[in-house]
mmCIF file of C-alpha atoms in Angstrom:
data_model
loop_
_atom_site.group_PDB
_atom_site.id
_atom_site.type_symbol
_atom_site.label_atom_id
_atom_site.label_comp_id
_atom_site.label_asym_id
_atom_site.label_seq_id
_atom_site.Cartn_x
_atom_site.Cartn_y
_atom_site.Cartn_z
ATOM 1 C CA MET A 1 -5.448 -7.468 -26.540
ATOM 2 C CA ASP A 2 -6.250 -5.013 -29.305
ATOM 3 C CA LYS A 3 -10.011 -5.523 -28.890
ATOM 4 C CA ILE A 4 -10.211 -4.397 -25.228
ATOM 5 C CA ASP A 5 -11.947 -1.051 -24.904
ATOM 6 C CA THR A 6 -13.533 1.162 -22.260
ATOM 7 C CA HIS A 7 -16.796 -0.821 -22.283
ATOM 8 C CA GLU A 8 -14.994 -4.010 -21.212
ATOM 9 C CA ILE A 9 -13.000 -2.206 -18.527
ATOM 10 C CA VAL A 10 -16.091 -0.580 -17.020
ATOM 11 C CA SER A 11 -18.022 -3.866 -17.104
ATOM 12 C CA ILE A 12 -15.187 -5.590 -15.204
ATOM 13 C CA ILE A 13 -14.827 -2.884 -12.560
ATOM 14 C CA ASN A 14 -18.397 -1.617 -12.224
ATOM 15 C CA HIS A 15 -19.859 -4.541 -10.244
ATOM 16 C CA THR A 16 -17.268 -4.184 -7.445
ATOM 17 C CA TRP A 17 -16.912 -0.401 -7.542
ATOM 18 C CA ILE A 18 -19.652 0.266 -4.971
ATOM 19 C CA SER A 19 -18.989 -2.570 -2.527
ATOM 20 C CA LYS A 20 -15.202 -2.962 -2.800
ATOM 21 C CA THR A 21 -13.898 0.304 -4.187
ATOM 22 C CA GLU A 22 -10.274 -0.202 -3.139
ATOM 23 C CA THR A 23 -10.180 -3.671 -4.727
ATOM 24 C CA ALA A 24 -11.772 -2.351 -7.918
ATOM 25 C CA LYS A 25 -9.228 0.504 -8.045
ATOM 26 C CA ARG A 26 -6.371 -1.991 -7.728
ATOM 27 C CA VAL A 27 -7.843 -4.161 -10.480
ATOM 28 C CA GLN A 28 -8.148 -1.057 -12.696
ATOM 29 C CA GLY A 29 -4.500 -0.207 -12.024
ATOM 30 C CA ARG A 30 -3.350 -3.705 -12.901
ATOM 31 C CA ILE A 31 -5.400 -3.761 -16.084
ATOM 32 C CA GLU A 32 -3.922 -0.378 -17.009
ATOM 33 C CA ASN A 33 -0.393 -1.751 -16.492
ATOM 34 C CA VAL A 34 -1.084 -4.810 -18.650
ATOM 35 C CA LEU A 35 -2.559 -2.708 -21.449
ATOM 36 C CA ASP A 36 0.346 -0.250 -21.260
ATOM 37 C CA TYR A 37 2.768 -3.169 -21.596
ATOM 38 C CA ALA A 38 0.806 -4.474 -24.574
ATOM 39 C CA ALA A 39 0.876 -1.040 -26.242
ATOM 40 C CA ALA A 40 4.613 -0.657 -25.626
ATOM 41 C CA HIS A 41 5.196 -4.018 -27.319
ATOM 42 C CA LYS A 42 2.857 -3.186 -30.222
ATOM 43 C CA TYR A 43 0.222 -5.790 -29.273
ATOM 44 C CA ARG A 44 -2.390 -3.015 -29.317
ATOM 45 C CA ASP A 45 -2.709 0.655 -30.214
ATOM 46 C CA GLU A 46 -1.713 3.462 -27.844
ATOM 47 C CA SER A 47 -5.269 4.117 -26.571
ATOM 48 C CA LYS A 48 -5.645 3.798 -22.795
ATOM 49 C CA PRO A 49 -9.138 2.494 -22.010
ATOM 50 C CA ALA A 50 -8.164 1.684 -18.401
ATOM 51 C CA ARG A 51 -6.673 5.128 -17.627
ATOM 52 C CA TRP A 52 -8.256 6.641 -14.498
ATOM 53 C CA ARG A 53 -7.475 10.354 -14.757
ATOM 54 C CA GLY A 54 -9.364 12.059 -17.550
ATOM 55 C CA HIS A 55 -11.159 8.865 -18.589
ATOM 56 C CA LEU A 56 -12.630 6.337 -16.121
ATOM 57 C CA ASN A 57 -13.003 9.024 -13.468
ATOM 58 C CA LYS A 58 -15.573 10.587 -15.825
ATOM 59 C CA LEU A 59 -17.531 7.315 -16.049
ATOM 60 C CA LEU A 60 -17.429 5.954 -12.491
ATOM 61 C CA ALA A 61 -18.464 7.633 -9.251
ATOM 62 C CA LYS A 62 -15.766 9.413 -7.225
ATOM 63 C CA PHE A 63 -14.241 7.496 -4.317
ATOM 64 C CA SER A 64 -15.671 9.988 -1.847
ATOM 65 C CA GLN A 65 -19.184 9.447 -3.214
ATOM 66 C CA VAL A 66 -18.921 5.663 -3.098
ATOM 67 C CA LYS A 67 -17.488 4.867 0.278
ATOM 68 C CA LYS A 68 -16.425 6.945 3.232
ATOM 69 C CA VAL A 69 -12.968 5.968 4.432
ATOM 70 C CA SER A 70 -12.851 5.320 8.151
ATOM 71 C CA HIS A 71 -9.442 5.169 9.766
ATOM 72 C CA HIS A 72 -8.643 3.409 13.010
ATOM 73 C CA LEU A 73 -8.577 5.782 15.929
ATOM 74 C CA ALA A 74 -5.200 6.442 17.496
ATOM 75 C CA MET A 75 -4.610 5.449 21.088
ATOM 76 C CA PRO A 76 -4.913 8.483 23.363
ATOM 77 C CA TYR A 77 -1.420 9.784 24.140
ATOM 78 C CA ASP A 78 -1.795 9.398 27.921
ATOM 79 C CA GLU A 79 -2.554 5.668 27.462
ATOM 80 C CA VAL A 80 0.574 4.862 25.433
ATOM 81 C CA ALA A 81 3.066 4.642 28.330
ATOM 82 C CA PRO A 82 0.922 2.248 30.417
ATOM 83 C CA PHE A 83 0.248 0.173 27.303
ATOM 84 C CA MET A 84 3.974 -0.041 26.487
ATOM 85 C CA ALA A 85 4.695 -1.039 30.111
ATOM 86 C CA GLU A 86 2.125 -3.798 29.825
ATOM 87 C CA LEU A 87 3.615 -4.985 26.520
ATOM 88 C CA GLN A 88 7.074 -5.191 28.120
ATOM 89 C CA GLY A 89 5.641 -7.737 30.539
ATOM 90 C CA TYR A 90 5.140 -10.183 27.683
ATOM 91 C CA THR A 91 7.957 -12.181 26.115
ATOM 92 C CA SER A 92 6.235 -13.158 22.868
ATOM 93 C CA ILE A 93 7.620 -12.182 19.481
ATOM 94 C CA SER A 94 4.327 -10.449 18.634
ATOM 95 C CA SER A 95 4.655 -8.272 21.758
ATOM 96 C CA LYS A 96 8.224 -7.301 20.813
ATOM 97 C CA ALA A 97 7.163 -6.614 17.210
ATOM 98 C CA LEU A 98 4.334 -4.352 18.384
ATOM 99 C CA GLN A 99 6.728 -2.454 20.665
ATOM 100 C CA CYS A 100 9.113 -1.960 17.736
ATOM 101 C CA LEU A 101 6.244 -0.808 15.535
ATOM 102 C CA ILE A 102 5.124 1.773 18.099
ATOM 103 C CA LEU A 103 8.642 3.051 18.836
ATOM 104 C CA THR A 104 9.668 3.394 15.191
ATOM 105 C CA ALA A 105 6.320 4.434 13.645
ATOM 106 C CA THR A 106 6.969 2.143 10.673
ATOM 107 C CA ARG A 107 4.661 -0.098 8.690
ATOM 108 C CA THR A 108 3.706 -3.496 10.064
ATOM 109 C CA SER A 109 5.208 -5.289 7.057
ATOM 110 C CA SER A 110 8.531 -3.495 7.588
ATOM 111 C CA VAL A 111 8.737 -4.764 11.153
ATOM 112 C CA LEU A 112 7.592 -8.288 10.293
ATOM 113 C CA HIS A 113 10.114 -8.690 7.466
ATOM 114 C CA THR A 114 13.113 -7.136 9.213
ATOM 115 C CA GLU A 115 16.385 -9.024 8.843
ATOM 116 C CA TRP A 116 19.307 -8.677 11.246
ATOM 117 C CA PRO A 117 21.740 -7.235 8.664
ATOM 118 C CA GLU A 118 19.417 -4.210 8.369
ATOM 119 C CA ILE A 119 20.079 -3.254 12.003
ATOM 120 C CA ASP A 120 23.230 -1.252 12.712
ATOM 121 C CA PHE A 121 23.589 -1.441 16.485
ATOM 122 C CA GLU A 122 26.765 0.653 16.518
ATOM 123 C CA ASN A 123 25.031 3.630 14.862
ATOM 124 C CA ALA A 124 21.575 2.841 16.288
ATOM 125 C CA THR A 125 19.890 2.759 12.887
ATOM 126 C CA TRP A 126 17.672 0.419 10.947
ATOM 127 C CA MET A 127 18.000 0.587 7.157
ATOM 128 C CA ILE A 128 14.846 -0.713 5.466
ATOM 129 C CA GLN A 129 15.605 -1.888 1.944
ATOM 130 C CA ALA A 130 14.057 0.049 -0.953
ATOM 131 C CA GLU A 131 12.202 -2.963 -2.359
ATOM 132 C CA ARG A 132 10.225 -3.244 0.893
ATOM 133 C CA MET A 133 9.277 0.430 1.007
ATOM 134 C CA LYS A 134 6.096 1.817 -0.545
ATOM 135 C CA ALA A 135 8.068 4.651 -2.185
ATOM 136 C CA ARG A 136 10.754 2.150 -3.346
ATOM 137 C CA ARG A 137 13.502 4.188 -1.645
ATOM 138 C CA GLU A 138 15.770 2.998 1.141
ATOM 139 C CA HIS A 139 14.528 4.274 4.513
ATOM 140 C CA LYS A 140 16.767 4.965 7.513
ATOM 141 C CA VAL A 141 15.062 4.651 10.909
ATOM 142 C CA PRO A 142 16.825 5.974 14.035
ATOM 143 C CA LEU A 143 16.691 3.577 16.957
ATOM 144 C CA SER A 144 16.571 4.401 20.647
ATOM 145 C CA THR A 145 18.194 2.325 23.375
#
């Protein structure tokens, strides 16, 4: 652990940085966490060779220079109602999940991992547990009839 330096970090990340930037960024973050743990437990010194800000960002190309992010286009507003009507004609679980996703504007994983105790029918709310939220805070979603 104490022998890992910036050269090793860059050599690990560099070959995927251009083709799979998001994956390389996640690997960098995980390496940084492991090295921070090692430093906290005195397995290595306090140096942070995997730190992005003020360190690796000076050695690797910026995200915007590597790969342009392209988001999925949103469905045109005037097509949503007919699409929802069509979805209501299906009885599959995936159709119901997609309807819930559209009506609540939540993340796919939140809908897919919903458990009945999270739904409060009396108060028309859905309480998504903190451990399932990206921000790690409980999230209250109002529900319509």
